[in-house]
Short mmCIF file of C-alpha atoms in Angstrom, two decimals:
data_model
loop_
_atom_site.label_atom_id
_atom_site.label_comp_id
_atom_site.label_asym_id
_atom_site.label_seq_id
_atom_site.Cartn_x
_atom_site.Cartn_y
_atom_site.Cartn_z
CA GLU A 1 12.24 -20.29 73.08
CA ALA A 2 9.87 -22.89 73.94
CA HIS A 3 8.71 -24.54 77.29
CA ILE A 4 7.71 -28.01 77.73
CA GLU A 5 5.63 -29.18 80.71
CA LEU A 6 5.33 -32.74 81.80
CA LYS A 7 3.38 -34.52 84.54
CA LEU A 8 5.45 -37.52 85.80
CA PRO A 9 4.52 -40.32 87.89
CA ARG A 10 5.62 -40.53 91.60
CA ARG A 11 7.89 -43.54 91.32
CA PRO A 12 11.23 -44.32 90.09
CA GLY A 13 11.73 -43.96 86.17
CA LEU A 14 13.57 -43.00 83.14
CA VAL A 15 12.21 -40.52 80.72
CA ARG A 16 13.42 -39.99 77.39
CA LEU A 17 12.68 -36.64 75.83
CA GLU A 18 13.40 -36.51 72.09
CA ALA A 19 13.12 -33.39 69.67
CA VAL A 20 13.21 -33.53 65.89
CA LEU A 21 13.64 -30.50 63.54
CA TYR A 22 11.89 -31.06 60.03
CA ASP A 23 12.52 -29.03 57.04
CA GLU A 24 9.95 -27.23 54.82
CA HIS A 25 9.34 -30.67 53.14
CA TRP A 26 8.55 -32.39 56.47
CA GLN A 27 11.70 -34.34 56.19
CA PRO A 28 13.72 -34.65 59.40
CA SER A 29 16.91 -32.58 59.32
CA ALA A 30 18.28 -32.77 63.01
CA GLY A 31 17.37 -34.22 66.21
CA ASN A 32 18.65 -34.92 69.72
CA PHE A 33 17.39 -36.46 72.82
CA CYS A 34 18.06 -36.54 76.58
CA TYR A 35 17.24 -38.66 79.44
CA PHE A 36 15.67 -37.72 82.91
CA GLU A 37 15.81 -40.01 85.95
CA LEU A 38 12.71 -39.96 88.50
CA VAL A 39 14.37 -40.77 91.75
CA GLN A 40 12.60 -42.06 94.86
CA SER A 41 13.90 -42.54 98.43
CA ASN A 42 15.30 -46.04 99.18
CA GLY A 43 12.78 -48.60 100.74
CA SER A 44 8.93 -48.18 100.53
CA THR A 45 5.58 -49.79 101.05
CA GLU A 46 2.81 -49.36 98.78
CA ARG A 47 -0.67 -50.81 98.08
CA ASP A 48 -1.53 -51.37 94.33
CA GLY A 49 -5.11 -51.73 94.81
CA ALA A 50 -6.89 -53.05 97.93
CA LEU A 51 -5.47 -56.58 97.46
CA THR A 52 -1.69 -56.30 96.68
CA LEU A 53 0.95 -55.05 99.14
CA THR A 54 4.21 -54.00 97.46
CA LEU A 55 7.47 -53.58 99.51
CA THR A 56 10.77 -52.43 98.10
CA LEU A 57 14.38 -52.53 99.20
CA PRO A 58 17.39 -51.03 97.49
CA ALA A 59 19.99 -53.50 95.98
CA GLY A 60 22.50 -52.02 98.40
CA ALA A 61 20.59 -53.29 101.45
CA GLY A 62 21.52 -56.89 100.63
CA GLU A 63 24.04 -58.75 102.60
CA ALA A 64 26.57 -60.21 100.01
CA SER A 65 28.72 -63.36 100.67
CA PHE A 66 31.20 -64.21 97.77
CA ASP A 67 34.83 -65.34 97.83
CA ALA A 68 36.18 -62.13 96.56
CA GLU A 69 34.87 -58.60 97.80
CA PRO A 70 31.82 -57.89 96.09
CA GLU A 71 31.23 -54.82 93.80
CA ARG A 72 29.20 -51.97 95.33
CA GLY A 73 28.32 -49.40 92.70
CA GLU A 74 27.25 -46.10 94.24
CA VAL A 75 24.81 -43.26 92.70
CA GLY A 76 24.48 -40.31 94.95
CA GLY A 77 26.00 -42.14 98.00
CA GLU A 78 23.73 -45.04 97.73
CA VAL A 79 24.43 -48.59 96.31
CA HIS A 80 22.51 -49.22 93.36
CA LEU A 81 24.66 -52.05 91.77
CA LEU A 82 25.63 -55.23 93.96
CA ALA A 83 27.69 -57.91 92.19
CA GLY A 84 29.88 -60.88 93.08
CA GLN A 85 31.90 -63.24 90.79
CA GLY A 86 31.82 -66.97 91.08
CA ASP A 87 29.48 -68.73 93.49
CA GLY A 88 27.98 -66.76 96.40
CA SER A 89 24.80 -65.33 97.74
CA ILE A 90 23.00 -62.05 98.44
CA ARG A 91 19.98 -61.79 100.73
CA TRP A 92 17.57 -59.10 101.92
CA ARG A 93 15.13 -59.02 104.91
CA PHE A 94 11.72 -57.64 104.43
CA GLU A 95 9.70 -56.32 107.53
CA LEU A 96 6.04 -56.78 106.84
CA PRO A 97 3.60 -54.00 108.07
CA GLU A 98 1.76 -54.38 111.31
CA GLY A 99 -1.92 -55.30 110.88
CA LEU A 100 -1.33 -57.68 107.82
CA ASP A 101 -3.75 -60.65 108.25
CA ALA A 102 -1.24 -63.64 107.50
CA ALA A 103 -4.23 -66.00 106.99
CA SER A 104 -5.34 -63.88 104.05
CA VAL A 105 -2.09 -64.02 102.18
CA ARG A 106 -2.34 -65.99 98.93
CA GLU A 107 0.93 -65.36 97.34
CA ILE A 108 4.37 -63.88 97.91
CA SER A 109 6.75 -63.17 94.93
CA VAL A 110 9.95 -61.23 94.36
CA GLN A 111 10.98 -59.28 91.27
CA ALA A 112 14.42 -57.82 90.40
CA GLU A 113 16.81 -57.10 87.56
CA LEU A 114 19.58 -59.71 87.52
CA SER A 115 22.46 -60.75 85.38
CA SER A 116 25.69 -62.76 85.70
CA ALA A 117 28.90 -61.00 86.89
CA ARG A 118 31.67 -60.90 84.22
CA PRO A 119 34.91 -59.55 84.96
CA GLY A 120 35.60 -56.31 83.11
CA ALA A 121 31.98 -56.19 81.59
CA PRO A 122 33.12 -55.60 78.02
CA GLN A 123 30.51 -53.50 76.09
CA THR A 124 28.64 -54.69 73.12
CA SER A 125 30.21 -58.16 73.34
CA GLY A 126 28.06 -61.07 72.07
CA GLU A 127 30.06 -63.66 74.16
CA ARG A 128 27.84 -65.81 76.73
CA TRP A 129 28.79 -65.77 80.27
CA PRO A 130 26.08 -67.98 81.87
CA SER A 131 25.31 -68.10 85.71
CA ARG A 132 22.97 -70.45 87.44
CA VAL A 133 21.02 -68.63 90.28
CA ALA A 134 18.62 -70.12 92.80
CA ILE A 135 15.90 -68.00 94.29
CA ARG A 136 14.86 -68.54 97.96
CA ILE A 137 11.89 -66.94 99.85
CA GLY A 138 11.84 -67.68 103.58
CA GLY A 139 14.34 -70.31 102.97
CA ARG A 140 12.20 -72.19 100.39
CA GLN A 141 13.70 -72.45 96.95
CA VAL A 142 11.11 -71.10 94.25
CA ALA A 143 13.16 -70.90 91.13
CA ASP A 144 16.57 -71.95 89.83
CA LEU A 145 17.36 -69.56 86.84
CA ARG A 146 19.91 -69.61 84.14
CA LEU A 147 21.25 -66.09 83.28
CA SER A 148 22.71 -66.25 79.81
CA LYS A 149 25.16 -63.25 80.15
CA GLN A 150 25.85 -59.91 81.36
CA PRO A 151 24.99 -57.53 78.44
CA ALA A 152 26.45 -54.01 78.46
CA ASP A 153 25.20 -51.72 75.66
CA SER A 154 22.93 -48.70 74.95
CA ARG A 155 19.92 -50.54 76.50
CA GLY A 156 21.57 -50.13 79.78
CA ALA A 157 20.85 -46.33 79.92
CA LEU A 158 20.62 -46.08 83.86
CA SER A 159 23.95 -47.64 84.04
CA HIS A 160 25.52 -45.57 81.11
CA MET A 161 24.22 -42.35 82.79
CA ASN A 162 25.64 -43.34 86.15
CA GLY A 163 29.03 -44.91 85.36
CA PHE A 164 28.38 -48.67 85.21
CA ARG A 165 29.45 -49.05 81.44
CA GLY A 166 26.00 -49.87 80.10
CA ARG A 167 25.67 -53.08 82.04
CA TYR A 168 22.04 -54.39 82.63
CA GLY A 169 20.00 -57.56 83.27
CA GLN A 170 16.73 -59.30 82.77
CA LEU A 171 13.76 -59.04 84.80
CA ILE A 172 12.88 -62.05 86.91
CA SER A 173 9.91 -63.05 88.92
CA ALA A 174 9.44 -65.81 91.42
CA GLY A 175 7.21 -66.72 94.21
CA MET A 176 5.15 -69.10 96.41
CA SER A 177 1.36 -69.42 96.91
CA GLY A 178 -0.91 -71.22 99.13
CA ALA A 179 -0.40 -72.35 102.65
CA ALA A 180 3.36 -71.81 102.46
CA ALA A 181 2.83 -68.00 101.61
CA ALA A 182 0.33 -67.59 104.58
CA GLU A 183 2.68 -69.32 107.05
CA LEU A 184 5.60 -67.28 105.95
CA ALA A 185 3.74 -64.16 106.36
CA ALA A 186 2.71 -64.98 109.87
CA GLN A 187 6.60 -64.70 110.85
CA GLY A 188 6.38 -60.97 110.17
CA THR A 189 9.57 -60.98 108.09
CA VAL A 190 10.41 -62.35 104.75
CA GLU A 191 14.00 -63.18 103.66
CA VAL A 192 14.70 -63.25 100.03
CA GLU A 193 18.09 -64.94 99.01
CA MET A 194 19.67 -65.13 95.63
CA ILE A 195 22.49 -67.77 95.23
CA ALA A 196 24.82 -68.12 92.35
CA HIS A 197 26.03 -71.63 92.30
CA ASP A 198 28.03 -74.30 90.28
CA ALA A 199 30.08 -71.83 88.26
CA ALA A 200 32.71 -73.21 85.93
CA PRO A 201 35.67 -71.29 84.41
CA GLY A 202 34.17 -68.65 82.01
CA GLU A 203 30.76 -68.17 83.87
CA GLY A 204 29.00 -67.63 87.02
CA GLY A 205 28.39 -64.63 89.34
CA LEU A 206 25.39 -62.43 90.17
CA THR A 207 24.79 -58.68 89.57
CA VAL A 208 21.64 -57.10 91.15
CA TYR A 209 20.65 -53.77 89.70
CA GLY A 210 18.87 -51.06 91.74
CA SER A 211 16.47 -48.42 90.48
CA ARG A 212 19.40 -46.20 89.38
CA ALA A 213 21.46 -48.92 87.38
CA GLY A 214 20.80 -51.41 84.69
CA ARG A 215 17.89 -51.04 82.28
CA TYR A 216 14.79 -51.03 84.33
CA PRO A 217 14.19 -48.50 87.21
CA CYS A 218 13.28 -50.80 89.93
CA ASP A 219 14.65 -51.93 93.23
CA ILE A 220 14.09 -55.34 94.90
CA ILE A 221 10.39 -55.65 94.86
CA LEU A 222 8.31 -58.05 97.29
CA GLN A 223 4.66 -58.24 96.37
CA ILE A 224 2.04 -59.81 98.65
CA SER A 225 -1.32 -60.90 97.26
CA HIS A 226 -4.02 -61.37 99.78
CA ASP A 227 -7.81 -61.61 100.28
#
């Protein structure tokens, strides 16, 4: 009997623990692995150093508007996968902390894990299902992305563990800087909107993955860099 002690970070994560048995010739004869989730309560505000403020909101905190009822995938009673097919949008509202000097803000950016939304989400399929997604921060468009598909395979470990058929997306980042960022910070709230648009047959939609779905253990992240 053996005991393994690990010191793990205090933030959402996915840990893979692997054990391999070697024979007398140091050749691997057996092995196995397991995953552990590091879970954090939804929504947080952190300082990554003196000049960066990081705010997070869960995927399920978004207000979704699509023609059909959006999919809300729950883990432990919380929504960690939010998806809509065709054209539509999802928006989140971040409340900025009191005492933030808006005039010192240099950049506001958003990061998230996104994919298109394909009906049925077939696993290990190489078929494309592209989607155009515009990103707006404070009503200003900061990116127009082309998501190639909604992959579903072993790389979507969090989704596999939590019943979402291995679905995952790609990490995206978009933002604004300069006077526009400072003016937005002065309002005290920042609205982030993601808009799936111009979908043709065989494409479109938007899936947003929270910290317990997809490939990456992250929620919707708003970063504010300031002087």
